[in-house]
Structures are given as C-alpha cells and as structure tokens.
mmCIF file of C-alpha atoms and ligand atoms in Angstrom:
data_model
loop_
_atom_site.group_PDB
_atom_site.id
_atom_site.type_symbol
_atom_site.label_atom_id
_atom_site.label_comp_id
_atom_site.label_asym_id
_atom_site.label_seq_id
_atom_site.Cartn_x
_atom_site.Cartn_y
_atom_site.Cartn_z
ATOM 1 C CA MET A 79 22.797 -0.460 -12.662
ATOM 2 C CA GLN A 80 24.882 1.152 -9.925
ATOM 3 C CA ASP A 81 27.714 -0.593 -8.285
ATOM 4 C CA SER A 82 27.576 -0.449 -4.438
ATOM 5 C CA PHE A 83 31.090 -1.877 -4.184
ATOM 6 C CA THR A 84 32.127 1.596 -5.230
ATOM 7 C CA ALA A 85 31.130 2.660 -1.860
ATOM 8 C CA ARG A 86 33.750 3.127 0.942
ATOM 9 C CA ALA A 87 33.007 1.198 4.189
ATOM 10 C CA GLY A 88 32.981 4.611 6.133
ATOM 11 C CA ASP A 89 30.329 6.131 4.026
ATOM 12 C CA TRP A 90 27.675 3.869 5.642
ATOM 13 C CA ALA A 91 28.285 4.789 9.274
ATOM 14 C CA GLU A 92 26.244 7.954 9.156
ATOM 15 C CA VAL A 93 23.458 6.612 7.146
ATOM 16 C CA PRO A 94 20.940 5.230 10.036
ATOM 17 C CA ARG A 95 21.248 8.627 11.825
ATOM 18 C CA ARG A 96 20.851 10.667 8.727
ATOM 19 C CA ILE A 97 17.601 8.635 7.261
ATOM 20 C CA ARG A 98 16.063 9.061 10.732
ATOM 21 C CA ALA A 99 16.977 13.125 10.543
ATOM 22 C CA GLY A 100 15.398 12.995 7.010
ATOM 23 C CA LEU A 101 18.678 14.107 5.385
ATOM 24 C CA HIS A 102 20.101 13.199 1.942
ATOM 25 C CA LEU A 103 22.608 10.312 1.928
ATOM 26 C CA PRO A 104 25.739 10.001 0.093
ATOM 27 C CA GLU A 105 25.933 7.722 -2.766
ATOM 28 C CA PRO A 106 25.312 4.666 -3.448
ATOM 29 C CA TRP A 107 23.221 4.825 -0.332
ATOM 30 C CA GLU A 108 20.590 7.519 -1.364
ATOM 31 C CA SER A 109 19.822 5.222 -4.469
ATOM 32 C CA GLN A 110 19.445 2.196 -2.242
ATOM 33 C CA PHE A 111 17.660 3.682 0.829
ATOM 34 C CA GLY A 112 16.545 7.301 0.071
ATOM 35 C CA GLY A 113 13.161 5.941 -0.921
ATOM 36 C CA LEU A 114 12.675 4.952 2.896
ATOM 37 C CA ARG A 115 13.458 8.534 4.308
ATOM 38 C CA GLN A 116 9.841 9.889 3.930
ATOM 39 C CA ALA A 117 7.820 8.362 6.882
ATOM 40 C CA SER A 118 5.035 10.622 7.421
ATOM 41 C CA PRO A 119 4.209 11.788 11.021
ATOM 42 C CA GLY A 120 1.876 9.272 12.667
ATOM 43 C CA LYS A 121 1.997 6.854 9.805
ATOM 44 C CA CYS A 122 4.145 3.663 8.874
ATOM 45 C CA LEU A 123 6.362 3.324 5.911
ATOM 46 C CA ALA A 124 6.700 -0.339 5.148
ATOM 47 C CA VAL A 125 9.316 -1.873 3.238
ATOM 48 C CA GLY A 126 9.313 -5.497 2.078
ATOM 49 C CA GLN A 127 12.411 -7.719 1.766
ATOM 50 C CA LEU A 128 12.820 -11.048 -0.146
ATOM 51 C CA GLY A 129 16.213 -12.879 -0.373
ATOM 52 C CA GLN A 130 15.548 -15.153 -3.132
ATOM 53 C CA SER A 131 17.005 -17.532 -5.859
ATOM 54 C CA LEU A 132 17.263 -17.024 -9.651
ATOM 55 C CA ASP A 133 14.055 -18.985 -9.897
ATOM 56 C CA GLY A 134 12.120 -17.038 -7.148
ATOM 57 C CA ARG A 135 12.493 -19.208 -4.143
ATOM 58 C CA ILE A 136 12.868 -18.098 -0.525
ATOM 59 C CA ALA A 137 13.453 -21.256 1.046
ATOM 60 C CA THR A 138 13.517 -25.040 0.338
ATOM 61 C CA LEU A 139 10.221 -26.950 0.696
ATOM 62 C CA SER A 140 11.216 -28.178 4.160
ATOM 63 C CA GLY A 141 11.804 -24.469 5.059
ATOM 64 C CA HIS A 142 15.487 -23.848 4.941
ATOM 65 C CA ALA A 143 16.610 -20.571 3.834
ATOM 66 C CA GLN A 144 19.973 -19.813 5.600
ATOM 67 C CA TYR A 145 21.526 -18.626 3.325
ATOM 68 C CA ILE A 146 20.221 -18.272 -0.179
ATOM 69 C CA ASN A 147 21.971 -14.862 -0.312
ATOM 70 C CA GLY A 148 25.798 -14.210 -0.014
ATOM 71 C CA ALA A 149 27.919 -11.779 2.115
ATOM 72 C CA GLU A 150 26.683 -8.547 0.139
ATOM 73 C CA GLY A 151 22.864 -9.779 0.140
ATOM 74 C CA LEU A 152 23.165 -10.422 3.833
ATOM 75 C CA ALA A 153 24.773 -7.075 4.408
ATOM 76 C CA HIS A 154 22.073 -5.424 2.823
ATOM 77 C CA LEU A 155 19.257 -7.153 4.750
ATOM 78 C CA HIS A 156 21.463 -5.831 7.935
ATOM 79 C CA ARG A 157 21.357 -2.443 6.416
ATOM 80 C CA LEU A 158 17.888 -2.496 6.033
ATOM 81 C CA ARG A 159 17.339 -3.499 9.555
ATOM 82 C CA ALA A 160 19.832 -0.648 10.638
ATOM 83 C CA VAL A 161 17.522 2.099 8.888
ATOM 84 C CA VAL A 162 14.139 0.983 10.384
ATOM 85 C CA ASP A 163 12.492 1.376 13.800
ATOM 86 C CA ALA A 164 11.158 -2.147 13.736
ATOM 87 C CA VAL A 165 11.529 -5.575 12.017
ATOM 88 C CA VAL A 166 8.497 -7.627 11.516
ATOM 89 C CA VAL A 167 8.368 -11.462 10.995
ATOM 90 C CA GLY A 168 5.636 -13.761 10.872
ATOM 91 C CA ALA A 169 5.495 -16.975 13.233
ATOM 92 C CA GLY A 170 6.429 -19.194 10.579
ATOM 93 C CA THR A 171 9.739 -17.527 10.177
ATOM 94 C CA VAL A 172 10.392 -17.949 13.803
ATOM 95 C CA ARG A 173 9.567 -21.575 13.801
ATOM 96 C CA ALA A 174 11.756 -22.290 10.645
ATOM 97 C CA ASP A 175 14.750 -20.035 11.126
ATOM 98 C CA ASP A 176 14.704 -19.084 14.765
ATOM 99 C CA PRO A 177 16.206 -15.566 13.465
ATOM 100 C CA GLN A 178 17.990 -13.172 15.856
ATOM 101 C CA LEU A 179 16.844 -10.010 13.805
ATOM 102 C CA THR A 180 19.631 -8.040 15.071
ATOM 103 C CA VAL A 181 22.031 -5.901 13.062
ATOM 104 C CA ARG A 182 25.295 -7.902 12.991
ATOM 105 C CA HIS A 183 26.829 -7.520 9.573
ATOM 106 C CA VAL A 184 27.155 -3.661 9.280
ATOM 107 C CA SER A 185 27.310 -0.808 11.731
ATOM 108 C CA GLY A 186 24.041 0.564 13.124
ATOM 109 C CA PRO A 187 21.302 0.217 15.558
ATOM 110 C CA SER A 188 19.421 -2.786 15.954
ATOM 111 C CA PRO A 189 15.449 -2.323 15.509
ATOM 112 C CA ALA A 190 12.630 -3.336 17.694
ATOM 113 C CA ARG A 191 11.560 -6.886 16.840
ATOM 114 C CA VAL A 192 8.071 -7.769 16.222
ATOM 115 C CA VAL A 193 6.779 -11.201 15.852
ATOM 116 C CA ILE A 194 3.269 -11.950 14.233
ATOM 117 C CA ASP A 195 2.085 -14.668 16.491
ATOM 118 C CA PRO A 196 -1.699 -14.755 16.853
ATOM 119 C CA ARG A 197 -1.989 -17.903 19.020
ATOM 120 C CA GLY A 198 0.908 -16.861 21.227
ATOM 121 C CA SER A 199 2.124 -20.241 20.071
ATOM 122 C CA LEU A 200 5.960 -19.517 20.058
ATOM 123 C CA PRO A 201 8.478 -20.557 23.002
ATOM 124 C CA ALA A 202 9.931 -18.068 25.233
ATOM 125 C CA THR A 203 13.298 -19.585 24.041
ATOM 126 C CA ALA A 204 12.890 -17.668 20.475
ATOM 127 C CA ARG A 205 15.943 -15.866 19.944
ATOM 128 C CA ALA A 206 13.695 -12.853 18.797
ATOM 129 C CA PHE A 207 12.325 -12.719 22.207
ATOM 130 C CA ALA A 208 15.866 -12.600 23.829
ATOM 131 C CA ALA A 209 16.287 -10.117 26.505
ATOM 132 C CA ASP A 210 19.108 -8.030 24.988
ATOM 133 C CA GLY A 211 17.834 -4.480 25.650
ATOM 134 C CA ILE A 212 16.195 -4.044 22.447
ATOM 135 C CA ARG A 213 12.306 -3.571 22.313
ATOM 136 C CA ARG A 214 10.388 -6.849 21.535
ATOM 137 C CA LEU A 215 6.625 -7.143 20.663
ATOM 138 C CA ALA A 216 4.477 -9.988 20.017
ATOM 139 C CA ILE A 217 1.376 -9.280 17.815
ATOM 140 C CA THR A 218 -1.255 -11.600 19.367
ATOM 141 C CA ARG A 219 -5.292 -12.196 19.318
ATOM 142 C CA GLU A 220 -7.001 -10.836 22.184
ATOM 143 C CA ASP A 221 -7.373 -14.269 23.967
ATOM 144 C CA ALA A 222 -4.035 -15.435 23.327
ATOM 145 C CA PRO A 223 -1.705 -16.387 26.323
ATOM 146 C CA PRO A 224 0.775 -13.429 27.381
ATOM 147 C CA PRO A 225 3.961 -13.479 25.552
ATOM 148 C CA PRO A 226 7.244 -14.005 27.572
ATOM 149 C CA ALA A 227 8.308 -11.680 30.236
ATOM 150 C CA GLY A 228 9.739 -8.371 28.978
ATOM 151 C CA VAL A 229 8.046 -8.876 25.333
ATOM 152 C CA GLU A 230 5.169 -6.220 24.899
ATOM 153 C CA ALA A 231 1.915 -7.806 23.736
ATOM 154 C CA LEU A 232 0.169 -5.925 21.078
ATOM 155 C CA ARG A 233 -3.399 -7.288 20.972
ATOM 156 C CA LEU A 234 -5.345 -6.959 17.707
ATOM 157 C CA PRO A 235 -8.723 -8.355 16.361
ATOM 158 C CA LEU A 236 -8.488 -10.932 13.806
ATOM 159 C CA THR A 237 -10.735 -10.994 10.843
ATOM 160 C CA ASP A 238 -11.302 -14.298 9.273
ATOM 161 C CA GLY A 239 -8.133 -15.332 11.261
ATOM 162 C CA ILE A 240 -5.961 -12.611 9.931
ATOM 163 C CA PHE A 241 -4.704 -9.470 11.340
ATOM 164 C CA SER A 242 -5.171 -6.510 8.795
ATOM 165 C CA PRO A 243 -1.822 -5.287 7.666
ATOM 166 C CA SER A 244 -2.940 -1.753 7.914
ATOM 167 C CA ALA A 245 -4.151 -2.229 11.442
ATOM 168 C CA ILE A 246 -0.635 -3.731 12.452
ATOM 169 C CA LEU A 247 1.071 -0.648 10.625
ATOM 170 C CA ASP A 248 -1.187 1.900 12.434
ATOM 171 C CA ALA A 249 -0.575 0.050 15.709
ATOM 172 C CA LEU A 250 3.142 -0.079 15.427
ATOM 173 C CA ALA A 251 2.921 3.812 14.363
ATOM 174 C CA ALA A 252 0.938 4.686 17.351
ATOM 175 C CA LEU A 253 4.146 3.180 19.347
ATOM 176 C CA GLY A 254 6.455 5.395 17.737
ATOM 177 C CA LEU A 255 7.644 2.533 15.218
ATOM 178 C CA ARG A 256 7.171 4.338 11.895
ATOM 179 C CA ARG A 257 9.475 2.944 9.646
ATOM 180 C CA VAL A 258 9.024 -0.948 9.405
ATOM 181 C CA LEU A 259 10.987 -3.763 7.769
ATOM 182 C CA ILE A 260 8.502 -6.549 6.963
ATOM 183 C CA GLU A 261 11.109 -9.169 6.452
ATOM 184 C CA GLY A 262 9.209 -12.364 5.815
ATOM 185 C CA GLY A 263 8.175 -15.029 5.413
ATOM 186 C CA ALA A 264 6.210 -15.537 2.251
ATOM 187 C CA TRP A 265 2.808 -15.665 3.788
ATOM 188 C CA THR A 266 3.283 -12.601 5.836
ATOM 189 C CA LEU A 267 4.567 -10.528 3.019
ATOM 190 C CA SER A 268 2.079 -11.678 0.620
ATOM 191 C CA HIS A 269 -0.584 -10.491 2.935
ATOM 192 C CA PHE A 270 1.045 -7.094 3.434
ATOM 193 C CA LEU A 271 1.455 -6.737 -0.558
ATOM 194 C CA SER A 272 -1.957 -7.675 -1.252
ATOM 195 C CA ALA A 273 -3.489 -5.177 1.180
ATOM 196 C CA GLY A 274 -1.492 -2.337 -0.484
ATOM 197 C CA CYS A 275 0.491 -2.033 2.761
ATOM 198 C CA LEU A 276 4.223 -2.041 1.184
ATOM 199 C CA HIS A 277 5.551 1.304 -0.010
ATOM 200 C CA ARG A 278 8.648 -0.474 -1.264
ATOM 201 C CA LEU A 279 9.790 -3.942 -1.890
ATOM 202 C CA HIS A 280 13.455 -4.913 -1.921
ATOM 203 C CA VAL A 281 14.069 -8.178 -3.749
ATOM 204 C CA VAL A 282 17.650 -9.324 -3.576
ATOM 205 C CA VAL A 283 18.288 -12.005 -6.119
ATOM 206 C CA ALA A 284 21.212 -14.513 -5.653
ATOM 207 C CA PRO A 285 22.956 -16.601 -8.369
ATOM 208 C CA VAL A 286 21.358 -19.694 -7.427
ATOM 209 C CA ILE A 287 18.879 -21.967 -9.063
ATOM 210 C CA MET A 288 16.877 -24.101 -6.411
ATOM 211 C CA GLY A 289 14.470 -25.808 -8.817
ATOM 212 C CA SER A 290 12.057 -26.265 -6.198
ATOM 213 C CA GLY A 291 11.056 -24.347 -2.957
ATOM 214 C CA ILE A 292 8.719 -21.688 -1.303
ATOM 215 C CA ALA A 293 7.900 -18.975 -3.601
ATOM 216 C CA GLY A 294 8.323 -15.529 -2.358
ATOM 217 C CA LEU A 295 5.034 -13.934 -3.001
ATOM 218 C CA THR A 296 1.743 -15.511 -3.729
ATOM 219 C CA LEU A 297 -1.238 -13.510 -4.902
ATOM 220 C CA PRO A 298 -4.595 -14.713 -6.423
ATOM 221 C CA PRO A 299 -4.201 -16.095 -9.734
ATOM 222 C CA ILE A 300 -4.490 -13.732 -12.903
ATOM 223 C CA ASP A 301 -5.596 -14.722 -16.560
ATOM 224 C CA ARG A 302 -3.770 -11.969 -18.554
ATOM 225 C CA MET A 303 -0.345 -10.071 -18.070
ATOM 226 C CA ASN A 304 -2.258 -6.685 -18.097
ATOM 227 C CA GLU A 305 -3.621 -7.744 -14.620
ATOM 228 C CA ALA A 306 -0.202 -8.174 -13.193
ATOM 229 C CA LEU A 307 1.268 -5.483 -10.666
ATOM 230 C CA ARG A 308 3.973 -3.571 -12.789
ATOM 231 C CA VAL A 309 6.083 -1.442 -10.847
ATOM 232 C CA PRO A 310 8.744 1.316 -11.100
ATOM 233 C CA MET A 311 11.880 -0.406 -10.147
ATOM 234 C CA ARG A 312 15.701 0.212 -9.939
ATOM 235 C CA ALA A 313 18.306 -2.488 -10.045
ATOM 236 C CA HIS A 314 21.639 -2.107 -8.101
ATOM 237 C CA SER A 315 24.457 -4.424 -8.292
ATOM 238 C CA LEU A 316 25.588 -6.225 -4.953
ATOM 239 C CA GLY A 317 28.668 -8.059 -5.809
ATOM 240 C CA ASP A 318 27.535 -11.147 -7.716
ATOM 241 C CA GLU A 319 23.695 -10.532 -6.436
ATOM 242 C CA VAL A 320 21.311 -7.936 -7.666
ATOM 243 C CA LEU A 321 18.844 -5.777 -5.668
ATOM 244 C CA PHE A 322 15.658 -4.890 -7.250
ATOM 245 C CA ASP A 323 14.109 -1.791 -5.401
ATOM 246 C CA CYS A 324 10.523 -1.652 -6.297
ATOM 247 C CA ASP A 325 8.609 1.425 -5.791
ATOM 248 C CA LEU A 326 4.887 0.283 -4.750
ATOM 249 C CA SER A 327 3.580 3.477 -3.350
ATOM 250 C CA ALA A 328 1.723 4.685 -6.406
ATOM 251 C CA HIS A 329 0.429 1.173 -6.986
ATOM 252 C CA ALA A 330 -1.011 0.415 -3.766
ATOM 253 C CA PRO A 331 -4.617 0.883 -4.617
ATOM 254 C CA GLN A 332 -4.213 -1.499 -7.582
ATOM 255 C CA GLN A 333 -2.940 -4.358 -5.269
ATOM 256 C CA ARG A 334 -5.509 -7.368 -5.349
ATOM 257 C CA GLY A 335 -7.819 -9.133 -3.077
ATOM 258 C CA LYS A 336 -6.407 -11.747 -0.539
ATOM 259 C CA PRO A 337 -3.416 -13.817 -1.071
ATOM 260 C CA VAL A 338 -3.985 -17.538 -1.758
ATOM 261 C CA PRO A 339 -3.902 -19.289 1.617
HETATM 262 N N1 NAP B 623 14.586 -15.650 1.844
HETATM 263 C C1 NAP B 623 13.913 -14.789 2.646
HETATM 264 O O1 NAP B 623 13.866 -13.450 2.498
HETATM 265 C C2 NAP B 623 13.226 -15.110 3.972
HETATM 266 C C3 NAP B 623 12.692 -14.321 4.941
HETATM 267 C C4 NAP B 623 12.012 -14.674 5.865
HETATM 268 C C5 NAP B 623 11.425 -16.154 5.938
HETATM 269 N N2 NAP B 623 11.929 -16.700 4.981
HETATM 270 C C6 NAP B 623 11.402 -18.104 4.954
HETATM 271 O O2 NAP B 623 10.184 -18.237 4.887
HETATM 272 C C7 NAP B 623 9.539 -19.386 5.786
HETATM 273 C C8 NAP B 623 8.621 -18.946 6.404
HETATM 274 O O3 NAP B 623 7.290 -18.310 5.601
HETATM 275 P P1 NAP B 623 5.760 -18.542 5.795
HETATM 276 O O4 NAP B 623 5.195 -18.161 4.894
HETATM 277 O O5 NAP B 623 5.755 -20.325 6.132
HETATM 278 O O6 NAP B 623 5.483 -18.215 7.306
HETATM 279 P P2 NAP B 623 5.547 -16.722 7.865
HETATM 280 O O7 NAP B 623 5.009 -15.755 6.778
HETATM 281 O O8 NAP B 623 6.890 -16.179 8.441
HETATM 282 O O9 NAP B 623 4.394 -16.940 8.960
HETATM 283 C C9 NAP B 623 3.333 -16.739 8.814
HETATM 284 C C10 NAP B 623 2.259 -17.108 10.194
HETATM 285 O O10 NAP B 623 2.662 -15.703 10.872
HETATM 286 C C11 NAP B 623 1.402 -15.504 11.339
HETATM 287 N N3 NAP B 623 0.974 -14.395 10.570
HETATM 288 C C12 NAP B 623 1.388 -13.513 9.817
HETATM 289 N N4 NAP B 623 1.025 -12.496 9.236
HETATM 290 C C13 NAP B 623 -0.404 -12.537 10.017
HETATM 291 C C14 NAP B 623 -1.432 -11.881 9.889
HETATM 292 N N5 NAP B 623 -1.730 -10.887 9.003
HETATM 293 N N6 NAP B 623 -2.468 -12.281 10.444
HETATM 294 C C15 NAP B 623 -2.774 -13.423 11.345
HETATM 295 N N7 NAP B 623 -1.479 -14.249 11.414
HETATM 296 C C16 NAP B 623 -0.445 -13.786 10.681
HETATM 297 C C17 NAP B 623 0.415 -16.586 11.368
HETATM 298 O O11 NAP B 623 0.902 -17.499 12.577
HETATM 299 P P3 NAP B 623 0.098 -18.896 12.827
HETATM 300 O O12 NAP B 623 0.695 -19.861 11.952
HETATM 301 O O13 NAP B 623 0.783 -19.058 14.260
HETATM 302 O O14 NAP B 623 -1.167 -18.769 12.640
HETATM 303 C C18 NAP B 623 0.900 -17.398 10.058
HETATM 304 O O15 NAP B 623 0.752 -18.740 9.680
HETATM 305 C C19 NAP B 623 10.641 -20.066 6.123
HETATM 306 O O16 NAP B 623 11.097 -21.177 5.516
HETATM 307 C C20 NAP B 623 11.773 -18.923 6.233
HETATM 308 O O17 NAP B 623 13.020 -19.687 6.196
HETATM 309 C C21 NAP B 623 12.682 -16.534 3.931
#
C-alpha cells in the first residue's frame, strides 16, 4: 500500500495538465491517476467512482450521502474531477444531493458537467446547471423538454427506457469529452459497469459502518463465486481511508447483462 500523505501539496498542481498532455506524473499521482492518461483518439476513457462505507453503502436509505468520506476521500474525488474532461451523474443524484460537481478541494480545472436526465425533469435551479462559465450538458430523450438556457441538450434514443452507456460515451467523445468520470449514483454506475463501459473504478472506503443504506453496485445475482468479477486492483492509503483502484479494462467483455432495476 502506498501512502499519499508523503506527497507535497505542490506536486499536484501540474498533474491535470500533465495527464492531458499524456506525460508521466510524479508519485504518488502516477500510481493513483496514471491509468487515466491513455484516452485514445476519438474514444472515451471512463472512470467510475464510489465513496462508500466499510459495509459497502453509498448513501442512507433516505438518500443522504454528504459526506461518507472525510477530507482525504473528498480531495481524491475533486482530483478525479480535475483530471477529466467531463463528470457524469444520474438525475437521481441531482435530486438527492444537488451537487455542484466543480473542483474546490484541490487546484485544477472544473470539468464539463453532464446530467443524465431522460425526461428533462430536473429544475433549472439545479446547481449542476448553474451558469458559471463551465460547459453543461443534459442527456435527454428525443421528445423531452429543452434543458435550461445555456445547457446543451444531447438527445439520444432510449432502448427499454435506458440510454446505452456506450452510446453516451461515443456522444461525449464526439464532443471532445474523452476522459469521463462517472460519479454516480448507484443506478448510473451499475449500468456503465454492467455494459462493460468502465475502464477503471475508484472505490474510496471510509472507516464508517452504516448498517443499512443504498449499495454502491447492483448487478444480476450470481450463484457461485467463480462468476464474480475479479479485477486487478491496487490499494492506496488516503489518511484513514483506502482507495481501491480497479483496472476493469481487460474484464470489460466478461461484464454481465443488465443491472437489477
Ligand atoms: N457515495 C457516493 O460516491 C455517491 C455518488 C453519487 C451519488 N450518491 C448517492 O446515490 C444516490 C442516487 O443514486 P441513484 O441510483 O438513486 O440515482 P442515479 O444513478 O444518480 O440516477 C439514476 C437516474 O438517472 C437517469 N439515468 C441514469 N443513467 C441512465 C441511463 N443509462 N439511461 C436512462 N436514464 C438514466 C434516470 O433518470 P430518471 O429517474 O429521471 O428516469 C435514472 O433513474 C443518492 O442518494 C446520492 O446521494 C452517492
């Protein structure tokens, strides 16, 4: 396990630019973020994130999640935002948390904000839509009402009520958004994982036991452990939290069917 606390704060400042330039990063950032450097031309590289409790919950049953993680876990989430071109959340997360999705806890640029809002049901006052100079997009079905002024509509077809995660990534890549953070929530992330559309998954586990709550990932039930998705992983200490950096790229074809609704 590597200790990120050995890093000097100044080491981070150049990382967002170096990642975009395809350059090697100083440690400990190369270990934590180097896997996000290789976005291929015309294609998206997608990283999912989960901030979860020791018992695998990402929110209480009422949907309260702010904040499961402490200062180091939050800083890691903001570092992820700073190195990607776009951050994607589902409409459920906007309804529950009304997140700003900006970079505030570390230095670095804020990414474009993408909300998957098939019905165009979110209010114009949602903070993800705030006019702050950052690009904002809403992924909606073709007949949904237009998004708030200044928010680009990315209209995609639905199949069985679902946007295909690969179609979402292709559409974002076509707009020049090639390194993408799927920030949540559970439903959104489970669909991207199930579709084999995540290249990496960063799980930051906080030393808290909730005992009940929303599970981070839900996939169809399996009978035997040999059917489970077992992935190459490196663990990093983030103060009293632990980052599990999972490499899903080689396993994408083995990812299974549709998530449990
Ligand atoms: N701890 C963490 O790291 C973390 C991170 C983010 C969120 N959260 C928590 O997660 C909870 C929200 O998660 P959630 O699972 O309820 O909701 P969610 O994943 O944020 O949003 C799900 C909704 O987004 C839309 N959507 C997303 N992907 C879609 C697709 N491929 N095709 C069609 N529609 C799609 C649908 O909107 P409609 O409902 O409009 O049909 C769907 O019901 C909140 O409690 C939040 O606090 C935790």
